[in-house]
Coordinates of C-alpha atoms and ligand atoms in Angstrom, one line a residue:
M28 CA 0.0 0.0 0.0
R29 CA 1.2 3.5 -0.8
L30 CA 1.9 5.6 2.3
I31 CA 0.4 9.0 2.1
T32 CA 1.7 11.5 4.6
V33 CA -0.9 14.1 5.3
S34 CA -0.7 16.8 8.0
L35 CA -3.3 19.3 9.1
S36 CA -3.0 22.8 7.8
R37 CA -1.1 25.3 9.9
P38 CA -4.1 27.3 11.2
V39 CA -5.9 24.1 12.2
T40 CA -2.8 22.9 14.0
L41 CA -2.4 26.2 15.7
I42 CA -6.1 26.2 16.9
W43 CA -5.6 22.6 18.0
L44 CA -2.5 23.6 20.0
F45 CA -4.2 26.6 21.5
L46 CA -7.2 24.5 22.6
Y47 CA -4.8 21.9 24.0
C48 CA -2.9 24.5 26.0
L49 CA -6.2 26.1 27.2
T50 CA -7.6 22.8 28.3
L51 CA -4.3 21.9 30.0
V52 CA -4.0 25.2 31.9
F53 CA -7.7 25.2 33.0
S54 CA -8.0 21.6 34.0
A55 CA -4.6 21.6 35.7
H56 CA -5.5 24.7 37.6
W57 CA -8.8 23.3 38.7
L58 CA -7.3 20.0 39.7
W59 CA -4.6 21.8 41.7
L60 CA -7.2 23.9 43.6
F61 CA -9.4 20.9 44.2
S62 CA -6.6 18.6 45.3
Y63 CA -5.0 21.3 47.4
Q64 CA -8.2 21.9 49.2
Q65 CA -8.7 18.2 49.8
L66 CA -5.2 17.8 51.1
Q67 CA -5.6 20.8 53.3
T68 CA -8.9 19.6 54.8
S69 CA -7.7 16.0 55.4
N70 CA -4.4 17.1 56.9
Q71 CA -5.9 19.7 59.0
Q72 CA -7.8 16.9 60.7
Q73 CA -4.6 14.9 61.0
L74 CA -2.9 17.9 62.6
D75 CA -5.8 18.3 65.1
R76 CA -5.5 14.7 66.0
F77 CA -1.7 15.0 66.4
G78 CA -2.2 18.1 68.6
Y79 CA -4.8 16.3 70.7
H80 CA -2.5 13.3 71.1
L81 CA 0.3 15.6 72.1
D82 CA -1.8 17.5 74.7
S83 CA -3.3 14.3 76.1
Q84 CA 0.2 12.7 76.4
L85 CA 1.6 15.7 78.2
G86 CA -1.6 16.3 80.2
Q87 CA -1.4 13.0 82.0
F88 CA 1.7 14.3 83.9
S89 CA 0.8 17.9 84.4
Y90 CA -0.8 17.5 87.9
I91 CA 1.4 14.8 89.3
P92 CA 4.1 17.1 90.7
Q93 CA 1.4 19.1 92.5
L94 CA 0.1 15.9 94.0
L95 CA 3.5 14.8 95.0
S96 CA 4.4 18.2 96.5
G97 CA 2.0 17.7 99.4
Q98 CA 3.3 14.2 100.4
S99 CA 4.9 14.2 103.8
I100 CA 7.6 11.8 102.7
I101 CA 8.8 14.4 100.2
I102 CA 8.6 17.2 102.7
K103 CA 10.5 15.2 105.3
A104 CA 13.3 14.4 102.9
L105 CA 13.7 18.1 102.2
L106 CA 13.6 19.0 105.9
T107 CA 16.1 16.3 106.8
P108 CA 18.5 16.2 103.8
H109 CA 21.1 14.4 105.7
N110 CA 19.0 11.6 107.0
S111 CA 20.1 8.9 104.6
A112 CA 17.3 6.5 105.7
Q113 CA 14.8 9.1 105.0
L114 CA 16.3 9.8 101.6
D115 CA 16.5 6.1 100.8
L116 CA 12.8 5.9 101.6
T117 CA 12.1 8.9 99.4
N118 CA 14.1 7.4 96.5
R119 CA 12.2 4.1 96.6
H120 CA 8.9 6.0 96.9
L121 CA 9.8 8.2 93.8
E122 CA 10.9 5.0 91.9
T123 CA 7.5 3.4 92.6
I124 CA 5.6 6.5 91.6
N125 CA 7.7 6.9 88.5
Q126 CA 6.9 3.3 87.5
I127 CA 3.2 3.7 88.1
I128 CA 2.8 6.9 86.1
G129 CA 5.1 5.8 83.3
A130 CA 7.3 8.8 83.4
S131 CA 10.9 9.0 82.4
D132 CA 12.2 10.3 85.7
T133 CA 10.8 11.8 88.9
Y134 CA 13.1 13.7 91.2
L135 CA 13.3 16.1 94.1
L136 CA 15.5 19.2 94.1
D137 CA 16.3 21.2 97.2
N138 CA 15.9 24.9 97.3
I139 CA 19.2 25.5 95.5
G140 CA 18.4 23.1 92.7
T141 CA 20.4 20.1 93.7
T142 CA 18.8 16.7 93.4
I143 CA 18.5 15.0 96.7
A144 CA 16.2 12.1 95.7
A145 CA 15.4 10.5 92.4
S146 CA 13.5 7.6 90.9
N147 CA 16.8 6.6 89.1
W148 CA 18.7 6.5 92.4
S149 CA 19.9 3.0 91.6
K150 CA 21.2 3.8 88.1
K151 CA 24.6 4.8 87.1
S152 CA 23.3 7.9 85.5
T153 CA 21.3 8.9 88.6
F154 CA 20.4 12.6 88.9
I155 CA 21.2 12.6 92.6
G156 CA 23.8 15.3 93.4
N157 CA 23.2 17.0 90.0
N158 CA 22.2 20.7 90.2
F159 CA 19.4 21.9 87.9
A160 CA 19.2 25.4 89.2
F161 CA 19.9 26.7 85.6
R162 CA 16.7 25.0 84.3
P163 CA 13.8 27.4 83.8
Y164 CA 11.4 24.8 85.3
F165 CA 13.3 25.0 88.6
Q166 CA 13.4 28.8 88.5
T167 CA 9.6 29.0 87.9
A168 CA 8.8 26.5 90.7
K169 CA 11.2 28.3 93.0
A170 CA 9.3 31.4 92.3
G171 CA 6.2 29.6 93.6
S172 CA 4.4 28.4 90.4
S173 CA 4.2 25.2 88.5
G174 CA 6.7 25.0 85.7
R175 CA 6.9 23.3 82.4
H176 CA 9.9 23.1 80.2
F177 CA 11.3 21.2 77.3
A178 CA 15.0 20.4 77.0
L179 CA 17.6 17.8 76.3
G180 CA 18.4 16.0 79.5
S181 CA 21.9 17.1 80.6
T182 CA 22.6 13.7 82.1
S183 CA 20.7 11.4 79.7
G184 CA 21.0 13.5 76.5
K185 CA 17.4 12.5 75.8
R186 CA 14.6 14.9 75.0
G187 CA 12.5 15.5 78.0
Y188 CA 9.5 17.4 79.0
Y189 CA 9.7 18.6 82.6
F190 CA 6.8 19.3 84.9
S191 CA 7.8 21.0 88.2
F192 CA 6.0 22.2 91.3
P193 CA 7.2 24.0 94.4
I194 CA 7.2 22.3 97.7
K195 CA 6.2 24.7 100.4
Y196 CA 6.7 24.4 104.1
A197 CA 5.7 27.2 106.4
A198 CA 4.9 29.4 103.4
E199 CA 8.3 29.0 102.1
V200 CA 9.6 27.1 99.0
I201 CA 11.9 24.5 100.4
G202 CA 12.3 22.4 97.2
V203 CA 11.0 21.5 93.8
I204 CA 9.5 18.2 92.6
V205 CA 10.0 17.4 88.9
V206 CA 8.5 14.8 86.7
K207 CA 10.3 14.2 83.4
M208 CA 8.5 12.8 80.4
D209 CA 10.2 11.1 77.4
L210 CA 9.1 12.9 74.3
S211 CA 10.2 10.2 71.9
L212 CA 7.1 8.3 73.0
I213 CA 4.9 10.9 71.3
E214 CA 6.5 10.5 67.9
K215 CA 6.4 6.7 67.9
D216 CA 2.8 6.4 66.5
W217 CA 3.3 9.1 63.8
A218 CA 6.6 8.0 62.3
A219 CA 5.2 5.7 59.6
K220 CA 3.1 8.4 58.0
K221 CA 4.2 10.1 54.8
Q222 CA 3.4 13.5 56.3
R223 CA 5.9 15.0 58.8
F224 CA 4.4 16.0 62.1
L225 CA 6.5 18.5 63.9
V226 CA 6.5 20.6 67.0
T227 CA 8.7 23.7 67.0
D228 CA 9.8 26.0 69.8
P229 CA 9.6 29.8 69.7
N230 CA 12.8 29.9 67.7
N231 CA 11.3 27.6 65.1
I232 CA 13.6 24.8 66.2
I233 CA 12.0 21.3 65.7
F234 CA 12.1 19.3 68.9
I235 CA 9.4 16.8 68.1
S236 CA 9.4 15.3 64.6
S237 CA 8.0 12.1 63.1
D238 CA 11.1 12.3 60.8
P239 CA 14.2 11.9 62.9
D240 CA 16.3 13.7 60.2
W241 CA 14.4 16.9 60.8
L242 CA 14.9 16.8 64.6
F243 CA 16.9 19.7 66.2
K244 CA 16.8 21.7 62.9
S245 CA 15.5 25.1 62.6
L246 CA 12.9 25.9 59.9
S247 CA 14.8 29.1 59.0
P248 CA 18.4 30.1 59.7
L249 CA 19.0 31.4 63.2
T250 CA 20.5 34.8 63.8
S251 CA 23.8 34.7 65.7
Q252 CA 22.0 36.4 68.6
T253 CA 19.3 33.8 68.7
H254 CA 21.9 31.1 68.3
Q255 CA 23.7 32.4 71.3
Q256 CA 20.5 32.6 73.3
V257 CA 19.7 29.0 72.5
L258 CA 23.2 28.0 73.6
N259 CA 22.9 29.9 76.8
S260 CA 19.5 28.4 77.6
R261 CA 21.2 24.9 77.4
R262 CA 17.8 23.7 76.1
Y263 CA 19.7 21.8 73.4
L264 CA 22.8 21.5 75.4
D265 CA 25.7 22.1 73.0
L266 CA 23.9 20.8 70.0
D267 CA 24.7 22.7 66.8
I268 CA 21.3 23.7 65.4
K269 CA 21.3 23.6 61.6
S270 CA 18.7 25.1 59.3
L271 CA 16.4 23.2 56.9
A272 CA 16.6 26.4 54.8
I273 CA 12.9 26.4 54.0
T274 CA 11.7 28.7 51.3
G275 CA 8.4 30.4 52.0
D276 CA 6.5 32.0 54.8
I277 CA 6.9 29.5 57.6
N278 CA 4.5 31.4 59.9
K279 CA 1.5 31.2 57.6
A280 CA -1.3 28.9 58.8
S281 CA -1.6 27.2 55.5
T282 CA 1.0 27.6 52.8
L283 CA 3.3 25.9 50.3
L284 CA 6.9 25.5 51.5
K285 CA 10.0 24.3 49.6
V286 CA 12.4 22.0 51.6
A287 CA 15.4 20.6 49.8
N288 CA 13.8 20.9 46.4
K289 CA 10.6 19.3 47.5
Y290 CA 7.3 21.1 48.0
Y291 CA 5.1 20.6 51.0
L292 CA 1.8 21.9 52.2
S293 CA 2.4 23.3 55.6
L294 CA -0.3 23.6 58.2
I295 CA 0.1 25.2 61.7
K296 CA -1.7 24.8 65.0
T297 CA -1.0 26.2 68.4
G298 CA -0.9 23.7 71.2
N299 CA -1.8 23.9 74.9
D300 CA 1.7 25.2 75.4
K301 CA 1.3 28.5 73.7
Q302 CA 5.0 28.7 73.0
W303 CA 4.8 25.7 70.7
K304 CA 3.7 25.4 67.2
I305 CA 2.4 22.1 66.0
R306 CA 3.0 21.6 62.4
V307 CA 2.4 19.2 59.6
F308 CA 4.4 19.1 56.4
V309 CA 2.5 17.2 53.6
P310 CA 4.3 16.3 50.5
I311 CA 2.3 17.4 47.5
T312 CA 3.6 14.6 45.3
S313 CA 0.1 13.1 45.1
I314 CA -1.2 16.4 43.7
L315 CA 1.7 16.6 41.2
F316 CA 1.1 13.0 40.3
N317 CA -2.6 13.6 39.7
I318 CA -1.7 16.7 37.6
S319 CA 0.9 14.7 35.6
M320 CA -1.8 12.1 35.0
L321 CA -4.2 14.7 33.9
I322 CA -1.7 16.3 31.6
L323 CA -0.9 12.8 30.2
F324 CA -4.6 12.1 29.7
I325 CA -5.3 15.4 28.1
T326 CA -2.2 15.1 25.9
L327 CA -3.3 11.6 24.8
F328 CA -6.8 12.8 24.2
Y329 CA -5.6 15.6 22.0
M330 CA -3.2 13.4 20.3
L331 CA -6.0 11.0 19.6
L332 CA -8.1 13.9 18.3
Y333 CA -5.2 15.0 16.1
L334 CA -4.7 11.5 14.9
V335 CA -8.4 11.1 14.1
A336 CA -8.4 14.4 12.3
V337 CA -5.3 13.3 10.3
I338 CA -6.9 10.0 9.5
V339 CA -10.1 11.7 8.3
K340 CA -8.0 14.1 6.2
Q341 CA -6.0 11.3 4.9
H342 CA -9.1 9.4 4.0
K343 CA -10.5 12.5 2.2
H344 CA -7.2 13.0 0.5
R345 CA -7.1 9.5 -0.7
R346 CA -10.7 9.7 -1.9
E347 CA -9.8 12.9 -3.8
E348 CA -6.8 11.2 -5.2
Q349 CA -9.0 8.2 -6.3
I350 CA -11.5 10.6 -7.9
L351 CA -8.6 12.3 -9.6
A352 CA -7.1 9.0 -10.7
T353 CA -10.5 7.8 -12.0
A354 CA -10.9 11.1 -13.9
K355 CA -7.4 10.7 -15.3
A356 CA -8.0 7.1 -16.2
K357 CA -11.3 8.1 -17.8
Q358 CA -9.6 10.9 -19.7
Q359 CA -6.9 8.5 -20.7
L360 CA -9.5 6.0 -21.8
E361 CA -11.4 8.6 -23.8
F362 CA -8.1 9.6 -25.4
T363 CA -7.3 5.9 -26.2
V364 CA -10.8 5.4 -27.5
M365 CA -10.3 8.5 -29.7
Q366 CA -7.0 7.2 -30.9
R367 CA -8.4 3.8 -31.5
T368 CA -11.4 5.2 -33.3
S369 CA -9.3 7.3 -35.6
A370 CA -7.0 4.2 -36.1
L371 CA -10.1 2.2 -36.7
Q372 CA -11.5 4.7 -39.1
A373 CA -8.2 4.7 -40.9
E374 CA -8.3 0.9 -40.9
I375 CA -11.9 1.0 -42.2
L376 CA -10.8 3.3 -44.9
E377 CA -7.9 1.0 -45.7
R378 CA -10.2 -2.0 -45.6
E379 CA -12.7 -0.3 -47.9
K380 CA -9.9 0.5 -50.3
A381 CA -8.7 -3.1 -50.0
E382 CA -12.2 -4.4 -50.5
S383 CA -12.8 -2.3 -53.5
A384 CA -9.4 -3.4 -54.8
L385 CA -10.5 -7.0 -54.0
R386 CA -13.8 -6.5 -55.7
A387 CA -12.0 -5.2 -58.8
T388 CA -9.6 -8.1 -58.7
Q389 CA -12.6 -10.4 -58.1
K390 CA -14.2 -9.0 -61.1
E391 CA -11.1 -9.5 -63.1
L392 CA -10.8 -13.1 -61.8
I393 CA -14.4 -13.8 -62.6
Q394 CA -13.8 -12.5 -66.0
S395 CA -10.7 -14.6 -66.3
A396 CA -12.6 -17.6 -65.0
K397 CA -15.4 -16.9 -67.5
L398 CA -12.9 -16.7 -70.3
A399 CA -11.4 -20.0 -69.0
V400 CA -14.8 -21.6 -69.2
L401 CA -15.3 -20.1 -72.6
G402 CA -12.0 -21.5 -73.6
Q403 CA -13.2 -24.9 -72.5
L404 CA -16.5 -24.4 -74.3
S405 CA -14.8 -23.1 -77.5
A406 CA -14.2 -26.5 -79.0
S407 CA -17.8 -27.7 -78.7
I408 CA -19.1 -24.2 -79.6
S409 CA -17.0 -24.0 -82.8
H410 CA -18.3 -27.5 -83.5
E411 CA -21.8 -26.2 -82.9
L412 CA -21.2 -23.3 -85.2
N413 CA -19.3 -25.3 -87.9
N414 CA -22.2 -27.7 -88.3
P415 CA -24.8 -25.2 -89.3
L416 CA -22.2 -23.3 -91.3
S417 CA -21.4 -26.3 -93.5
A418 CA -25.2 -27.0 -93.7
I419 CA -25.8 -23.4 -94.8
R420 CA -23.0 -23.9 -97.4
S421 CA -24.5 -27.1 -98.8
Y422 CA -28.0 -25.6 -98.7
A423 CA -26.8 -22.5 -100.5
E424 CA -24.9 -24.6 -103.2
N425 CA -28.0 -26.7 -103.6
A426 CA -30.1 -23.6 -103.9
V427 CA -28.0 -22.4 -106.8
L428 CA -28.4 -25.8 -108.5
F429 CA -32.1 -25.7 -107.9
L430 CA -32.2 -22.1 -109.2
N431 CA -30.5 -23.2 -112.4
K432 CA -33.0 -26.0 -112.8
N433 CA -35.7 -23.5 -112.0
K434 CA -36.8 -25.5 -109.1
L435 CA -38.0 -22.5 -107.2
N436 CA -39.8 -24.4 -104.5
D437 CA -36.7 -26.3 -103.5
V438 CA -34.7 -23.0 -103.6
E439 CA -37.3 -21.5 -101.2
N440 CA -37.1 -24.5 -98.9
N441 CA -33.3 -24.3 -98.8
L442 CA -33.4 -20.5 -98.1
I443 CA -35.9 -21.1 -95.3
R444 CA -33.5 -23.8 -93.8
I445 CA -30.6 -21.4 -94.2
T446 CA -32.5 -18.7 -92.3
S447 CA -33.5 -21.0 -89.5
L448 CA -29.8 -22.1 -89.2
T449 CA -28.5 -18.5 -89.1
V450 CA -31.2 -17.8 -86.4
R451 CA -29.7 -20.7 -84.4
M452 CA -26.1 -19.5 -84.9
A453 CA -27.1 -15.9 -83.9
K454 CA -28.7 -17.4 -80.7
I455 CA -25.4 -19.2 -79.9
S456 CA -23.4 -16.1 -80.5
A457 CA -25.8 -14.0 -78.4
Q458 CA -25.5 -16.5 -75.5
L459 CA -21.7 -16.4 -75.7
K460 CA -21.8 -12.6 -75.8
S461 CA -24.1 -12.5 -72.8
F462 CA -21.9 -14.9 -70.9
A463 CA -18.7 -13.0 -71.7
R464 CA -20.1 -9.7 -70.7
K465 CA -18.8 -8.1 -67.5
S466 CA -21.1 -7.9 -64.5
D467 CA -21.5 -4.7 -62.6
G468 CA -22.0 -6.7 -59.3
E469 CA -25.3 -5.0 -58.6
L470 CA -27.9 -7.3 -56.9
Q471 CA -31.3 -7.3 -58.4
I472 CA -34.5 -9.2 -57.9
V473 CA -34.3 -12.0 -60.4
S474 CA -36.1 -15.2 -61.2
L475 CA -33.9 -18.3 -60.9
Q476 CA -35.5 -20.5 -63.6
P477 CA -34.4 -18.3 -66.6
I478 CA -30.8 -18.2 -65.2
I479 CA -30.7 -22.0 -64.9
L480 CA -32.2 -22.3 -68.4
A481 CA -29.6 -19.9 -69.9
A482 CA -26.7 -21.8 -68.3
H483 CA -28.2 -25.1 -69.7
E484 CA -28.5 -23.5 -73.1
L485 CA -24.9 -22.4 -73.0
L486 CA -23.7 -25.9 -72.1
K487 CA -25.9 -27.7 -74.5
P488 CA -23.2 -28.2 -77.2
Q489 CA -20.8 -29.5 -74.7
L490 CA -23.4 -31.8 -73.1
K491 CA -24.1 -33.1 -76.6
A492 CA -20.5 -33.5 -77.4
N493 CA -20.0 -35.5 -74.1
Q494 CA -23.2 -37.5 -74.7
T495 CA -24.4 -36.3 -71.3
D496 CA -28.1 -36.1 -70.3
L497 CA -29.2 -33.1 -68.2
L498 CA -32.4 -33.4 -66.2
L499 CA -34.0 -30.1 -65.0
H500 CA -36.4 -30.2 -62.0
L501 CA -37.8 -26.6 -62.1
P502 CA -41.0 -25.5 -60.4
N503 CA -43.4 -23.6 -62.7
K504 CA -43.8 -20.6 -60.4
P505 CA -40.9 -18.2 -60.6
I506 CA -38.6 -18.4 -57.6
K507 CA -37.2 -14.9 -56.9
V508 CA -34.1 -13.9 -55.0
K509 CA -31.8 -10.9 -54.8
A510 CA -28.8 -11.8 -57.0
D511 CA -26.6 -10.8 -59.9
A512 CA -28.0 -12.8 -62.8
I513 CA -24.8 -12.8 -64.8
Q514 CA -22.7 -14.0 -62.0
L515 CA -25.2 -16.6 -60.9
E516 CA -25.4 -18.0 -64.4
Q517 CA -21.6 -18.1 -64.5
I518 CA -21.6 -20.2 -61.3
I519 CA -24.1 -22.6 -62.6
V520 CA -22.1 -22.9 -65.9
N521 CA -19.1 -23.5 -63.8
L522 CA -20.7 -26.2 -61.7
L523 CA -22.1 -27.9 -64.9
S524 CA -18.7 -27.7 -66.5
N525 CA -17.0 -29.3 -63.4
A526 CA -19.7 -32.0 -63.4
L527 CA -19.1 -32.7 -67.1
Q528 CA -15.4 -33.0 -66.5
S529 CA -15.9 -35.4 -63.5
M530 CA -17.9 -37.7 -65.7
Q531 CA -15.5 -38.0 -68.6
N532 CA -14.7 -41.6 -67.8
S533 CA -18.2 -42.5 -66.5
Q534 CA -20.3 -45.0 -68.4
H535 CA -23.5 -43.4 -67.3
K536 CA -23.4 -39.7 -67.7
L537 CA -26.3 -37.8 -66.0
I538 CA -26.5 -34.3 -64.6
E539 CA -29.5 -33.1 -62.7
I540 CA -30.4 -29.6 -61.7
K541 CA -33.0 -29.3 -58.9
L542 CA -34.5 -26.0 -57.8
S543 CA -36.5 -26.0 -54.6
I544 CA -37.4 -23.8 -51.6
E545 CA -37.2 -24.6 -48.0
S546 CA -37.3 -22.5 -44.8
K547 CA -37.1 -19.1 -46.5
H548 CA -34.3 -20.2 -48.8
A549 CA -34.0 -21.2 -52.5
F550 CA -31.8 -24.2 -53.2
I551 CA -30.2 -25.0 -56.5
K552 CA -28.6 -28.5 -56.5
V553 CA -26.3 -29.7 -59.3
L554 CA -25.9 -33.4 -59.1
D555 CA -23.7 -35.6 -61.3
S556 CA -22.8 -39.2 -61.7
G557 CA -19.1 -38.6 -61.9
T558 CA -16.1 -39.6 -59.7
G559 CA -17.2 -37.7 -56.7
I560 CA -14.8 -35.8 -54.4
Q561 CA -12.1 -37.5 -52.5
E562 CA -12.8 -37.3 -48.8
K563 CA -9.5 -35.5 -48.0
Y564 CA -10.2 -32.8 -50.6
L565 CA -13.7 -31.9 -49.3
S566 CA -12.3 -29.3 -46.8
M567 CA -10.0 -27.7 -49.4
L568 CA -12.4 -27.5 -52.3
F569 CA -13.2 -23.9 -52.0
E570 CA -9.7 -22.7 -51.4
P571 CA -8.3 -20.6 -54.2
F572 CA -6.0 -22.4 -56.6
F573 CA -7.0 -25.9 -55.3
T574 CA -7.3 -28.1 -58.3
T575 CA -6.9 -31.8 -59.1
K576 CA -6.8 -31.1 -62.8
E577 CA -3.7 -30.9 -64.9
T578 CA -4.8 -27.7 -66.7
G579 CA -7.1 -26.5 -63.9
L580 CA -6.9 -23.0 -62.4
G581 CA -8.5 -23.9 -59.1
L582 CA -10.4 -20.6 -59.1
G583 CA -13.9 -21.6 -60.2
L584 CA -15.3 -22.9 -56.8
S585 CA -13.5 -20.3 -54.6
I586 CA -14.8 -17.4 -56.8
S587 CA -18.3 -19.0 -56.9
Q588 CA -18.4 -19.3 -53.2
Q589 CA -17.4 -15.6 -52.7
I590 CA -20.0 -14.5 -55.2
I591 CA -22.7 -16.5 -53.5
Q592 CA -21.6 -15.1 -50.1
N593 CA -22.0 -11.6 -51.5
M594 CA -25.5 -12.5 -52.3
Q595 CA -26.0 -13.6 -48.6
G596 CA -26.1 -17.2 -49.7
T597 CA -23.9 -20.3 -49.4
L598 CA -22.2 -22.8 -51.7
S599 CA -21.5 -26.3 -50.3
A600 CA -20.4 -29.6 -51.7
T601 CA -20.9 -33.2 -50.7
N602 CA -20.7 -36.7 -52.2
R603 CA -23.8 -38.5 -53.3
Q604 CA -24.5 -41.9 -51.8
S605 CA -25.2 -43.3 -55.3
G606 CA -21.8 -41.9 -56.5
G607 CA -20.9 -38.5 -57.9
A608 CA -20.9 -35.1 -56.4
E609 CA -23.6 -32.8 -55.2
F610 CA -23.2 -29.0 -55.2
T611 CA -25.8 -26.9 -53.5
I612 CA -26.4 -23.1 -53.8
S613 CA -28.6 -21.6 -51.1
L614 CA -30.0 -18.1 -51.4
P615 CA -32.3 -16.2 -49.1
L616 CA -35.8 -15.8 -50.5
L617 CA -37.3 -12.3 -50.8
P618 CA -39.6 -11.8 -47.9
I619 CA -42.4 -10.2 -50.0
T620 CA -42.4 -12.9 -52.5
D621 CA -42.4 -15.7 -49.8
N622 CA -46.0 -16.7 -50.3
E623 CA -45.6 -16.4 -54.0
N624 CA -42.5 -18.6 -53.9
N625 CA -44.2 -21.2 -51.7
R626 CA -47.1 -21.4 -54.0
G627 CA -44.7 -21.7 -57.0
N628 CA -42.9 -24.7 -55.4
Q629 CA -46.2 -26.7 -55.0
Ligands
LIG717 P1 -10.7 -26.3 -61.6 O1 -11.9 -26.8 -62.2 O2 -9.9 -25.3 -62.4 O3 -9.8 -27.4 -61.0 P2 -12.5 -25.5 -59.6 O4 -12.4 -24.5 -58.4 O5 -13.7 -25.3 -60.4 O6 -11.2 -25.4 -60.3 O7 -12.5 -27.0 -59.0 C1 -11.6 -27.3 -58.0 C2 -11.5 -28.8 -57.8 O8 -12.7 -29.3 -57.3 C3 -11.4 -29.6 -59.1 O9 -10.0 -29.6 -59.5 C4 -11.9 -30.9 -58.7 O10 -10.9 -31.8 -58.1 C5 -13.0 -30.7 -57.8 N1 -14.3 -30.7 -58.4 C6 -15.1 -29.7 -58.7 N2 -16.3 -30.1 -59.2 C7 -16.3 -31.4 -59.1 C8 -17.2 -32.4 -59.4 N3 -18.4 -32.2 -59.9 N4 -16.9 -33.7 -59.1 C9 -15.6 -34.0 -58.6 N5 -14.7 -33.1 -58.3 C10 -15.0 -31.8 -58.5

């Protein structure tokens, strides 16, 4: 198959591109807004849940220091700090309480911030003896209020959330009780999520994160002053706080932020601890994926549209080409037909010329054949003329003698005989003249009987010379056909002459001419009792120059057949069962004379 490359026109392609871009922009924008909204709503709920979880986790410890602060065992320990038995009791008590509440550590500070009893008293890393006067939670409690503070444990290095409460005796703060909670417990349940749940301090430093990599990083770079403040507070001990270098407004309640080449939807919520900010960072990859899918879908859809348009155009183009090809082929055909017609006309002209030349030649041939027949006849004709001539001579000589003897009656008789003989001679000469004359080839309505009789008359001397009988079977009523009388006579003479020649060595010499009509045709049959035709020659008989005779021309039958065909008739030959040949001329009867002819045959 031929490959046709068809593309859409430039304006159509441009419109297509414009529509494609328009659809892309609008649908991508819509999808972005929709997905963003969805992401925001669903993650706001998640953030609320995270905040609630955080508050509830922290909340369970918030009143415990206050409860402990009133216990006499705690107060006693502070009042008798050197009573080791008392301290030992207090240590075990704190250990039990710590275990029950599930806190990280529970410990008791004296009024200068030194740990005198702790739940981890038996551990290597026990707080006992450590001074935490620098911690804000101590300072707040010392001032008489409950304190809360987040920091890295100076002994454990673990993140802790500290709840403190002053222990008062006689309206004086004699010590501080502290419960420390391990913050890593909060993150545990949120670590598997694809969003990042964070809690940041007032300096935007992350101290709770579901992603450990983001822990202790600041959202934005810290100023050197802030950095120093952080170091001084010892909240993060000596940790070097690095920045995540986030691009975007980190304080906006809901916004898009870029972190290390990735975009996140950022949502903020303030927790119970007003200094904190609870945040969620949601990767927007799902939105981008959805938009990519949409772009792909729209692109495919438009490509499909384009393809369909190209196919339709290609189809149209092919159809146009086909129509053009058909028109071309038609034109070509018409041209060829024209060429052929003119060639044909030239051929017809040529043929007409050839035919007229052939007709002329035929005429010449007919004439030659006629003369040939005349030549054959000449011997018997001259015999036929010589006989009356010598009779005339003797009648004339006798007439002279009778005149001398004055026998006038005898003279008259002789003269009458002479006259009748000359009439006969004139008749013979007229027949010869008529036979020798040229035909003009024009077909005319003729009666067949006189033609057959004329041929017979012409052949009579030869028949006589050959001692041959000729029987005529002619219907009384004239049978008329359209023919050239001269040519038809010549054919019959020809057939009779052939018949005579075939019977030269026959003992019984008989020729019959039968004229009849059958199924709208007239039939002239010439039958002889001669040698007949050899079977092998039957098919060649009518070929020009076919002859079995030494001096024959072989033209008689072929010319006769052509003449008969010109008259719309046929000439055929066959052998008779009784011996001899049978030649049949068939000629169509005239339609108007049909009835007449039928009657004539009866
Ligand atoms: P030609 O008489 O010069 O041979 P024709 O065309 O008249 O040419 O005849 C062709 C041949 O047909 C003859 O040579 C002869 O063999 C055969 N033929 C024609 N008429 C007869 C007949 N009546 N009987 C037998 N053979 C015939």
